[in-house]
PDB file of C-alpha atoms and ligand atoms in Angstrom:
ATOM      1  CA  UNK O 147     143.456 -79.420  64.329  1.00  0.00           C
ATOM      2  CA  UNK O 148     144.280 -78.558  67.979  1.00  0.00           C
ATOM      3  CA  UNK O 149     143.418 -81.065  70.709  1.00  0.00           C
ATOM      4  CA  UNK O 150     140.835 -78.731  72.264  1.00  0.00           C
ATOM      5  CA  UNK O 151     138.446 -78.707  69.263  1.00  0.00           C
ATOM      6  CA  UNK O 152     136.018 -81.168  70.933  1.00  0.00           C
ATOM      7  CA  UNK O 153     135.834 -78.914  73.992  1.00  0.00           C
ATOM      8  CA  UNK O 154     134.872 -75.858  71.915  1.00  0.00           C
ATOM      9  CA  UNK O 155     132.479 -77.832  69.686  1.00  0.00           C
ATOM     10  CA  UNK O 156     130.679 -78.964  72.861  1.00  0.00           C
ATOM     11  CA  UNK O 157     130.733 -75.508  74.462  1.00  0.00           C
ATOM     12  CA  UNK O 158     129.651 -73.544  71.356  1.00  0.00           C
ATOM     13  CA  UNK O 159     125.908 -73.473  72.102  1.00  0.00           C
ATOM     14  CA  UNK O 160     126.426 -72.645  75.791  1.00  0.00           C
ATOM     15  CA  UNK O 161     129.217 -70.134  75.166  1.00  0.00           C
ATOM     16  CA  UNK O 162     126.978 -67.069  75.629  1.00  0.00           C
ATOM     17  CA  UNK O 163     126.392 -68.220  79.230  1.00  0.00           C
ATOM     18  CA  UNK O 164     129.978 -67.267  80.030  1.00  0.00           C
ATOM     19  CA  UNK O 165     129.112 -63.619  79.284  1.00  0.00           C
ATOM     20  CA  UNK O 166     126.724 -61.315  81.068  1.00  0.00           C
ATOM     21  CA  UNK O 167     125.468 -59.325  78.084  1.00  0.00           C
ATOM     22  CA  UNK O 168     126.468 -60.218  74.500  1.00  0.00           C
ATOM     23  CA  UNK O 169     125.179 -57.004  72.849  1.00  0.00           C
ATOM     24  CA  UNK O 170     127.004 -54.621  75.184  1.00  0.00           C
ATOM     25  CA  UNK O 171     130.135 -56.762  74.920  1.00  0.00           C
ATOM     26  CA  UNK O 172     130.070 -56.485  71.097  1.00  0.00           C
ATOM     27  CA  UNK O 173     129.803 -52.720  71.401  1.00  0.00           C
ATOM     28  CA  UNK O 174     132.666 -52.537  73.899  1.00  0.00           C
ATOM     29  CA  UNK O 175     134.936 -54.803  71.809  1.00  0.00           C
ATOM     30  CA  UNK O 176     134.264 -52.666  68.706  1.00  0.00           C
ATOM     31  CA  UNK O 177     135.055 -49.410  70.508  1.00  0.00           C
ATOM     32  CA  UNK O 178     138.281 -50.774  71.974  1.00  0.00           C
ATOM     33  CA  UNK O 179     139.524 -52.400  68.753  1.00  0.00           C
ATOM     34  CA  UNK O 180     138.843 -49.215  66.782  1.00  0.00           C
ATOM     35  CA  UNK O 181     140.739 -47.254  69.448  1.00  0.00           C
ATOM     36  CA  UNK O 182     143.713 -49.646  69.357  1.00  0.00           C
ATOM     37  CA  UNK O 183     143.763 -49.616  65.513  1.00  0.00           C
ATOM     38  CA  UNK O 184     143.614 -45.800  65.308  1.00  0.00           C
ATOM     39  CA  UNK O 185     146.544 -44.397  63.244  1.00  0.00           C
ATOM     40  CA  UNK O 186     147.511 -47.905  62.114  1.00  0.00           C
ATOM     41  CA  UNK O 187     145.759 -47.812  58.710  1.00  0.00           C
ATOM     42  CA  UNK O 188     143.722 -50.966  59.263  1.00  0.00           C
ATOM     43  CA  UNK O 189     140.846 -52.070  57.025  1.00  0.00           C
ATOM     44  CA  UNK O 190     141.311 -55.857  56.590  1.00  0.00           C
ATOM     45  CA  UNK O 191     141.551 -57.971  59.749  1.00  0.00           C
ATOM     46  CA  UNK O 192     142.132 -61.671  60.300  1.00  0.00           C
ATOM     47  CA  UNK O 193     140.421 -62.759  63.517  1.00  0.00           C
ATOM     48  CA  UNK O 194     142.556 -65.866  64.095  1.00  0.00           C
ATOM     49  CA  UNK O 195     140.375 -67.367  66.872  1.00  0.00           C
ATOM     50  CA  UNK O 196     136.901 -66.007  66.157  1.00  0.00           C
ATOM     51  CA  UNK O 197     134.980 -68.336  68.486  1.00  0.00           C
ATOM     52  CA  UNK O 198     131.318 -67.338  68.319  1.00  0.00           C
ATOM     53  CA  UNK O 199     132.243 -64.068  66.606  1.00  0.00           C
ATOM     54  CA  UNK O 200     132.850 -61.649  69.476  1.00  0.00           C
ATOM     55  CA  UNK O 201     135.566 -59.607  67.731  1.00  0.00           C
ATOM     56  CA  UNK O 202     134.677 -60.471  64.095  1.00  0.00           C
ATOM     57  CA  UNK O 203     131.090 -59.267  64.432  1.00  0.00           C
ATOM     58  CA  UNK O 204     132.123 -56.204  66.475  1.00  0.00           C
ATOM     59  CA  UNK O 205     134.647 -55.257  63.754  1.00  0.00           C
ATOM     60  CA  UNK O 206     132.229 -55.906  60.867  1.00  0.00           C
ATOM     61  CA  UNK O 207     129.584 -53.748  62.582  1.00  0.00           C
ATOM     62  CA  UNK O 208     131.960 -50.762  62.473  1.00  0.00           C
ATOM     63  CA  UNK O 209     133.057 -51.256  58.874  1.00  0.00           C
ATOM     64  CA  UNK O 210     136.165 -53.496  58.870  1.00  0.00           C
ATOM     65  CA  UNK O 211     136.540 -56.350  56.343  1.00  0.00           C
ATOM     66  CA  UNK O 212     137.005 -59.513  58.386  1.00  0.00           C
ATOM     67  CA  UNK O 213     138.308 -63.005  57.778  1.00  0.00           C
ATOM     68  CA  UNK O 214     137.158 -65.057  60.773  1.00  0.00           C
ATOM     69  CA  UNK O 215     139.047 -68.298  61.457  1.00  0.00           C
ATOM     70  CA  UNK O 216     138.674 -70.920  64.168  1.00  0.00           C
ATOM     71  CA  UNK O 217     139.497 -74.643  64.352  1.00  0.00           C
ATOM     72  CA  UNK O 218     136.167 -75.544  65.972  1.00  0.00           C
ATOM     73  CA  UNK O 219     133.352 -76.250  63.495  1.00  0.00           C
ATOM     74  CA  UNK O 220     130.826 -75.731  66.319  1.00  0.00           C
ATOM     75  CA  UNK O 221     132.196 -72.269  67.123  1.00  0.00           C
ATOM     76  CA  UNK O 222     132.222 -71.281  63.427  1.00  0.00           C
ATOM     77  CA  UNK O 223     128.583 -72.395  63.002  1.00  0.00           C
ATOM     78  CA  UNK O 224     127.559 -70.374  66.065  1.00  0.00           C
ATOM     79  CA  UNK O 225     129.577 -67.362  64.777  1.00  0.00           C
ATOM     80  CA  UNK O 226     127.713 -67.581  61.449  1.00  0.00           C
ATOM     81  CA  UNK O 227     124.361 -67.627  63.257  1.00  0.00           C
ATOM     82  CA  UNK O 228     125.421 -64.659  65.428  1.00  0.00           C
ATOM     83  CA  UNK O 229     126.704 -62.734  62.373  1.00  0.00           C
ATOM     84  CA  UNK O 230     123.385 -63.291  60.584  1.00  0.00           C
ATOM     85  CA  UNK O 231     121.495 -62.096  63.684  1.00  0.00           C
ATOM     86  CA  UNK O 232     123.603 -58.886  63.621  1.00  0.00           C
ATOM     87  CA  UNK O 233     123.122 -58.598  59.800  1.00  0.00           C
ATOM     88  CA  UNK O 234     126.882 -58.681  59.110  1.00  0.00           C
ATOM     89  CA  UNK O 235     127.162 -62.205  57.667  1.00  0.00           C
ATOM     90  CA  UNK O 236     128.030 -60.776  54.213  1.00  0.00           C
ATOM     91  CA  UNK O 237     130.919 -58.687  55.608  1.00  0.00           C
ATOM     92  CA  UNK O 238     132.706 -61.680  57.183  1.00  0.00           C
ATOM     93  CA  UNK O 239     134.404 -64.630  55.432  1.00  0.00           C
ATOM     94  CA  UNK O 240     134.753 -67.741  57.582  1.00  0.00           C
ATOM     95  CA  UNK O 241     137.542 -70.312  57.560  1.00  0.00           C
ATOM     96  CA  UNK O 242     137.866 -73.452  59.695  1.00  0.00           C
ATOM     97  CA  UNK O 243     141.565 -73.451  60.626  1.00  0.00           C
ATOM     98  CA  UNK O 244     143.855 -73.432  63.665  1.00  0.00           C
ATOM     99  CA  UNK O 245     146.743 -70.992  64.166  1.00  0.00           C
ATOM    100  CA  UNK O 246     149.267 -73.386  62.657  1.00  0.00           C
ATOM    101  CA  UNK O 247     147.222 -73.779  59.429  1.00  0.00           C
ATOM    102  CA  UNK O 248     146.713 -70.089  58.726  1.00  0.00           C
ATOM    103  CA  UNK O 249     149.975 -69.194  56.957  1.00  0.00           C
ATOM    104  CA  UNK O 250     149.281 -72.046  54.499  1.00  0.00           C
ATOM    105  CA  UNK O 251     145.523 -71.521  54.108  1.00  0.00           C
ATOM    106  CA  UNK O 252     145.099 -67.746  53.981  1.00  0.00           C
ATOM    107  CA  UNK O 253     145.629 -66.237  50.566  1.00  0.00           C
ATOM    108  CA  UNK O 254     146.740 -62.608  50.769  1.00  0.00           C
ATOM    109  CA  UNK O 255     148.514 -60.812  47.943  1.00  0.00           C
ATOM    110  CA  UNK O 256     149.764 -57.683  49.721  1.00  0.00           C
ATOM    111  CA  UNK O 257     149.541 -58.896  53.315  1.00  0.00           C
ATOM    112  CA  UNK O 258     146.893 -58.292  55.959  1.00  0.00           C
ATOM    113  CA  UNK O 259     146.603 -55.020  57.883  1.00  0.00           C
ATOM    114  CA  UNK O 260     146.008 -56.702  61.230  1.00  0.00           C
ATOM    115  CA  UNK O 261     145.657 -60.049  62.977  1.00  0.00           C
ATOM    116  CA  UNK O 262     143.620 -60.294  66.177  1.00  0.00           C
ATOM    117  CA  UNK O 263     143.440 -63.213  68.574  1.00  0.00           C
ATOM    118  CA  UNK O 264     141.454 -62.362  71.703  1.00  0.00           C
ATOM    119  CA  UNK O 265     139.653 -64.291  74.417  1.00  0.00           C
ATOM    120  CA  UNK O 266     142.455 -66.575  75.625  1.00  0.00           C
ATOM    121  CA  UNK O 267     143.032 -68.548  72.426  1.00  0.00           C
ATOM    122  CA  UNK O 268     146.793 -67.823  72.426  1.00  0.00           C
ATOM    123  CA  UNK O 269     147.497 -69.528  75.816  1.00  0.00           C
ATOM    124  CA  UNK O 270     145.986 -72.703  74.311  1.00  0.00           C
ATOM    125  CA  UNK O 271     149.393 -73.057  72.656  1.00  0.00           C
ATOM    126  CA  UNK O 272     151.124 -74.987  75.419  1.00  0.00           C
ATOM    127  CA  UNK O 273     154.286 -75.897  73.509  1.00  0.00           C
ATOM    128  CA  UNK O 274     157.230 -73.511  72.733  1.00  0.00           C
ATOM    129  CA  UNK O 275     157.461 -74.708  69.144  1.00  0.00           C
ATOM    130  CA  UNK O 276     153.731 -74.123  68.471  1.00  0.00           C
ATOM    131  CA  UNK O 277     154.041 -70.579  69.831  1.00  0.00           C
ATOM    132  CA  UNK O 278     157.078 -69.895  67.661  1.00  0.00           C
ATOM    133  CA  UNK O 279     155.470 -71.345  64.491  1.00  0.00           C
ATOM    134  CA  UNK O 280     152.220 -69.456  65.097  1.00  0.00           C
ATOM    135  CA  UNK O 281     153.950 -66.081  65.463  1.00  0.00           C
ATOM    136  CA  UNK O 282     156.195 -66.749  62.466  1.00  0.00           C
ATOM    137  CA  UNK O 283     153.056 -67.540  60.452  1.00  0.00           C
ATOM    138  CA  UNK O 284     151.315 -64.340  61.615  1.00  0.00           C
ATOM    139  CA  UNK O 285     154.435 -62.366  60.698  1.00  0.00           C
ATOM    140  CA  UNK O 286     154.408 -63.795  57.152  1.00  0.00           C
ATOM    141  CA  UNK O 287     150.687 -63.012  56.683  1.00  0.00           C
ATOM    142  CA  UNK O 288     150.936 -59.350  57.741  1.00  0.00           C
ATOM    143  CA  UNK O 289     151.938 -56.530  55.414  1.00  0.00           C
ATOM    144  CA  UNK O 290     154.989 -54.463  56.434  1.00  0.00           C
ATOM    145  CA  UNK O 291     153.732 -52.129  59.161  1.00  0.00           C
ATOM    146  CA  UNK O 292     150.868 -54.551  59.960  1.00  0.00           C
ATOM    147  CA  UNK O 293     149.552 -55.047  63.505  1.00  0.00           C
ATOM    148  CA  UNK O 294     149.307 -58.124  65.722  1.00  0.00           C
ATOM    149  CA  UNK O 295     146.958 -57.916  68.718  1.00  0.00           C
ATOM    150  CA  UNK O 296     146.817 -60.702  71.328  1.00  0.00           C
ATOM    151  CA  UNK O 297     144.228 -60.587  74.142  1.00  0.00           C
ATOM    152  CA  UNK O 298     144.553 -63.083  76.985  1.00  0.00           C
ATOM    153  CA  UNK O 299     144.270 -63.531  80.723  1.00  0.00           C
ATOM    154  CA  UNK O 300     147.017 -61.748  82.629  1.00  0.00           C
ATOM    155  CA  UNK O 301     148.395 -64.808  84.414  1.00  0.00           C
ATOM    156  CA  UNK O 302     151.059 -62.855  86.348  1.00  0.00           C
ATOM    157  CA  UNK O 303     149.004 -62.252  89.538  1.00  0.00           C
ATOM    158  CA  UNK O 304     147.258 -65.641  89.205  1.00  0.00           C
ATOM    159  CA  UNK O 305     150.572 -67.513  89.189  1.00  0.00           C
ATOM    160  CA  UNK O 306     151.251 -66.101  92.666  1.00  0.00           C
ATOM    161  CA  UNK O 307     147.716 -66.706  94.007  1.00  0.00           C
ATOM    162  CA  UNK O 308     147.068 -70.080  92.286  1.00  0.00           C
ATOM    163  CA  UNK O 309     143.282 -69.828  92.673  1.00  0.00           C
ATOM    164  CA  UNK O 310     141.401 -73.165  92.738  1.00  0.00           C
ATOM    165  CA  UNK O 311     137.751 -72.014  92.843  1.00  0.00           C
ATOM    166  CA  UNK O 312     136.697 -69.126  90.585  1.00  0.00           C
ATOM    167  CA  UNK O 313     133.034 -68.099  90.855  1.00  0.00           C
ATOM    168  CA  UNK O 314     131.566 -66.653  87.670  1.00  0.00           C
ATOM    169  CA  UNK O 315     127.835 -65.808  87.553  1.00  0.00           C
ATOM    170  CA  UNK O 316     124.218 -66.817  88.130  1.00  0.00           C
ATOM    171  CA  UNK O 317     121.763 -66.429  85.232  1.00  0.00           C
ATOM    172  CA  UNK O 318     118.245 -65.977  86.541  1.00  0.00           C
ATOM    173  CA  UNK O 319     115.535 -68.102  84.887  1.00  0.00           C
ATOM    174  CA  UNK O 320     114.791 -67.254  81.256  1.00  0.00           C
ATOM    175  CA  UNK O 321     113.100 -70.485  80.094  1.00  0.00           C
ATOM    176  CA  UNK O 322     109.512 -71.619  80.733  1.00  0.00           C
ATOM    177  CA  UNK O 323     110.680 -74.237  83.251  1.00  0.00           C
ATOM    178  CA  UNK O 324     112.196 -71.565  85.503  1.00  0.00           C
ATOM    179  CA  UNK O 325     115.692 -73.032  85.276  1.00  0.00           C
ATOM    180  CA  UNK O 326     118.538 -71.139  86.899  1.00  0.00           C
ATOM    181  CA  UNK O 327     122.029 -71.435  85.357  1.00  0.00           C
ATOM    182  CA  UNK O 328     125.085 -71.196  87.617  1.00  0.00           C
ATOM    183  CA  UNK O 329     128.573 -70.883  86.125  1.00  0.00           C
ATOM    184  CA  UNK O 330     131.863 -71.339  87.985  1.00  0.00           C
ATOM    185  CA  UNK O 331     135.385 -72.681  87.381  1.00  0.00           C
ATOM    186  CA  UNK O 332     137.725 -75.060  89.204  1.00  0.00           C
ATOM    187  CA  UNK O 333     141.406 -74.533  88.300  1.00  0.00           C
ATOM    188  CA  UNK O 334     143.978 -77.390  88.499  1.00  0.00           C
ATOM    189  CA  UNK O 335     147.619 -76.253  88.372  1.00  0.00           C
ATOM    190  CA  UNK O 336     150.501 -78.307  86.936  1.00  0.00           C
ATOM    191  CA  UNK O 337     153.994 -76.903  87.582  1.00  0.00           C
ATOM    192  CA  UNK O 338     155.420 -78.343  84.379  1.00  0.00           C
ATOM    193  CA  UNK O 339     157.545 -76.683  83.108  1.00  0.00           C
ATOM    194  CA  UNK O 340     155.836 -75.069  81.313  1.00  0.00           C
ATOM    195  CA  UNK O 341     153.265 -74.004  83.916  1.00  0.00           C
ATOM    196  CA  UNK O 342     149.864 -75.289  82.757  1.00  0.00           C
ATOM    197  CA  UNK O 343     146.457 -74.697  84.308  1.00  0.00           C
ATOM    198  CA  UNK O 344     143.421 -76.841  83.509  1.00  0.00           C
ATOM    199  CA  UNK O 345     140.292 -74.721  83.791  1.00  0.00           C
ATOM    200  CA  UNK O 346     137.177 -76.804  84.499  1.00  0.00           C
ATOM    201  CA  UNK O 347     134.131 -74.746  83.491  1.00  0.00           C
ATOM    202  CA  UNK O 348     131.043 -75.945  85.344  1.00  0.00           C
ATOM    203  CA  UNK O 349     127.589 -75.072  84.037  1.00  0.00           C
ATOM    204  CA  UNK O 350     124.903 -76.094  86.535  1.00  0.00           C
ATOM    205  CA  UNK O 351     121.272 -75.936  85.368  1.00  0.00           C
ATOM    206  CA  UNK O 352     118.037 -76.573  87.259  1.00  0.00           C
ATOM    207  CA  UNK O 353     115.611 -75.361  89.882  1.00  0.00           C
ATOM    208  CA  UNK O 354     114.182 -76.371  93.247  1.00  0.00           C
ATOM    209  CA  UNK O 355     116.194 -79.383  94.442  1.00  0.00           C
ATOM    210  CA  UNK O 356     117.014 -80.726  90.930  1.00  0.00           C
ATOM    211  CA  UNK O 357     120.196 -79.440  89.265  1.00  0.00           C
ATOM    212  CA  UNK O 358     122.384 -81.002  86.504  1.00  0.00           C
ATOM    213  CA  UNK O 359     126.061 -80.143  86.076  1.00  0.00           C
ATOM    214  CA  UNK O 360     128.178 -80.167  82.905  1.00  0.00           C
ATOM    215  CA  UNK O 361     131.952 -79.776  83.186  1.00  0.00           C
ATOM    216  CA  UNK O 362     134.096 -78.487  80.284  1.00  0.00           C
ATOM    217  CA  UNK O 363     137.855 -78.808  81.066  1.00  0.00           C
ATOM    218  CA  UNK O 364     140.442 -76.904  79.009  1.00  0.00           C
ATOM    219  CA  UNK O 365     144.255 -76.601  79.324  1.00  0.00           C
ATOM    220  CA  UNK O 366     146.063 -73.267  79.142  1.00  0.00           C
ATOM    221  CA  UNK O 367     149.660 -72.173  79.450  1.00  0.00           C
ATOM    222  CA  UNK O 368     149.972 -69.571  82.204  1.00  0.00           C
ATOM    223  CA  UNK O 369     151.804 -67.017  80.047  1.00  0.00           C
ATOM    224  CA  UNK O 370     152.889 -63.607  81.338  1.00  0.00           C
ATOM    225  CA  UNK O 371     153.327 -60.299  79.486  1.00  0.00           C
ATOM    226  CA  UNK O 372     157.123 -60.658  79.712  1.00  0.00           C
ATOM    227  CA  UNK O 373     157.033 -64.100  78.084  1.00  0.00           C
ATOM    228  CA  UNK O 374     154.752 -62.919  75.259  1.00  0.00           C
ATOM    229  CA  UNK O 375     156.975 -59.893  74.719  1.00  0.00           C
ATOM    230  CA  UNK O 376     160.025 -62.146  74.287  1.00  0.00           C
ATOM    231  CA  UNK O 377     158.339 -64.460  71.761  1.00  0.00           C
ATOM    232  CA  UNK O 378     157.010 -61.456  69.787  1.00  0.00           C
ATOM    233  CA  UNK O 379     160.529 -59.985  69.634  1.00  0.00           C
ATOM    234  CA  UNK O 380     161.952 -63.351  68.573  1.00  0.00           C
ATOM    235  CA  UNK O 381     159.433 -63.500  65.701  1.00  0.00           C
ATOM    236  CA  UNK O 382     160.614 -60.062  64.501  1.00  0.00           C
ATOM    237  CA  UNK O 383     157.831 -57.771  65.810  1.00  0.00           C
ATOM    238  CA  UNK O 384     158.635 -54.324  67.237  1.00  0.00           C
ATOM    239  CA  UNK O 385     156.932 -51.463  69.178  1.00  0.00           C
ATOM    240  CA  UNK O 386     155.446 -53.942  71.643  1.00  0.00           C
ATOM    241  CA  UNK O 387     152.878 -52.525  74.067  1.00  0.00           C
ATOM    242  CA  UNK O 388     151.108 -54.259  76.955  1.00  0.00           C
ATOM    243  CA  UNK O 389     147.702 -52.799  77.842  1.00  0.00           C
ATOM    244  CA  UNK O 390     145.743 -53.981  80.883  1.00  0.00           C
ATOM    245  CA  UNK O 391     141.995 -53.925  80.187  1.00  0.00           C
ATOM    246  CA  UNK O 392     140.027 -55.223  83.183  1.00  0.00           C
ATOM    247  CA  UNK O 393     141.408 -58.761  83.645  1.00  0.00           C
ATOM    248  CA  UNK O 394     142.570 -59.027  80.015  1.00  0.00           C
ATOM    249  CA  UNK O 395     146.152 -58.382  78.981  1.00  0.00           C
ATOM    250  CA  UNK O 396     146.293 -56.965  75.442  1.00  0.00           C
ATOM    251  CA  UNK O 397     149.653 -57.130  73.656  1.00  0.00           C
ATOM    252  CA  UNK O 398     149.974 -55.039  70.480  1.00  0.00           C
ATOM    253  CA  UNK O 399     153.015 -55.148  68.191  1.00  0.00           C
ATOM    254  CA  UNK O 400     154.003 -54.108  64.676  1.00  0.00           C
ATOM    255  CA  UNK O 401     155.753 -55.864  61.805  1.00  0.00           C
ATOM    256  CA  UNK O 402     158.613 -53.538  60.785  1.00  0.00           C
ATOM    257  CA  UNK O 403     158.046 -51.508  57.572  1.00  0.00           C
TER     258      UNK O 403
HETATM  259  C1  LIG T1306     137.545 -68.635  74.680  1.00  0.00           C
HETATM  260  S1  LIG T1306     137.296 -68.696  72.941  1.00  0.00           S
HETATM  261  C2  LIG T1306     137.403 -66.986  72.477  1.00  0.00           C
HETATM  262  C3  LIG T1306     136.659 -66.678  71.225  1.00  0.00           C
HETATM  263  C4  LIG T1306     136.538 -65.199  70.878  1.00  0.00           C
HETATM  264  N1  LIG T1306     137.784 -64.665  70.363  1.00  0.00           N
HETATM  265  C5  LIG T1306     136.057 -64.400  72.085  1.00  0.00           C
HETATM  266  O1  LIG T1306     136.810 -63.562  72.611  1.00  0.00           O
HETATM  267  O2  LIG T1306     134.903 -64.609  72.490  1.00  0.00           O
HETATM  268  C6  LIG T1306     138.810 -69.343  72.381  1.00  0.00           C
HETATM  269  C7  LIG T1306     138.762 -69.769  70.916  1.00  0.00           C
HETATM  270  O3  LIG T1306     140.079 -70.164  70.538  1.00  0.00           O
HETATM  271  C8  LIG T1306     139.950 -71.214  69.626  1.00  0.00           C
HETATM  272  N2  LIG T1306     141.210 -71.961  69.610  1.00  0.00           N
HETATM  273  C9  LIG T1306     141.622 -72.914  70.469  1.00  0.00           C
HETATM  274  N3  LIG T1306     142.811 -73.403  70.084  1.00  0.00           N
HETATM  275  C10 LIG T1306     143.151 -72.736  68.951  1.00  0.00           C
HETATM  276  C11 LIG T1306     144.253 -72.813  68.050  1.00  0.00           C
HETATM  277  N4  LIG T1306     145.253 -73.661  68.261  1.00  0.00           N
HETATM  278  N5  LIG T1306     144.247 -71.998  66.977  1.00  0.00           N
HETATM  279  C12 LIG T1306     143.244 -71.102  66.785  1.00  0.00           C
HETATM  280  N6  LIG T1306     142.171 -70.995  67.597  1.00  0.00           N
HETATM  281  C13 LIG T1306     142.133 -71.806  68.661  1.00  0.00           C
HETATM  282  C14 LIG T1306     138.793 -72.038  70.147  1.00  0.00           C
HETATM  283  O4  LIG T1306     138.226 -72.905  69.168  1.00  0.00           O
HETATM  284  C15 LIG T1306     137.841 -70.947  70.634  1.00  0.00           C
HETATM  285  O5  LIG T1306     136.884 -70.609  69.668  1.00  0.00           O
END
């Protein structure tokens, strides 16, 4: 299992605090994924880093068959609860596995139509060999003509700016105690090579003059579109497109027929 599993297990219950509105995000993810899959003949999708179910649930809600995998047991449990709340728990199969386990653990006779990994899971692969093995595994799991879709932070402008303090949001009180929740990040850069950034997520909860802070640090490789393009080509993918959606870079590629 990857080294960051404890981080995600701990964050699972608070994960929704990193988003403004879960329901509208599910709807948006579904619309975009359906748009990106148009004309690609996709019905079965492996969500290789499902987290709390953002893409898996969005896809199941619009009729795709989904295998949702994640190495964090906490994230999988939360995804199951979220899927049940959206009444799509029967349309999704769950698997506790990291990227490097998938080629061995996923059983597919004719190959999958698509593999999705969104929400910055891919940059958690900090080592060249892990990246190479992961993409080779995805390639083996896909059917000829199958689609790989990677969604991650576009680190290109951030590498130049090297931000240290990244404000996120304030959640106004929702509990009976009137607690406010403030979310922000502190980024620590390490030149490497490879260039790694540790993102410290702070979640500050309280009211009046009493606040408690929790810090969740996570390491990411500051990958750029050019670097991802090269590793996709090396793994054998073709027709590589880079789409910029708000702050997310979405790379889509095809396994040759
Ligand atoms: C920021 S969350 C994104 C989850 C979801 N895709 C979303 O967009 O909300 C990143 C997820 O990647 C998973 N992850 C971290 N390292 C991974 C690895 N090596 N293989 C597969 N998933 C990994 C984490 O457990 C976590 O659930």
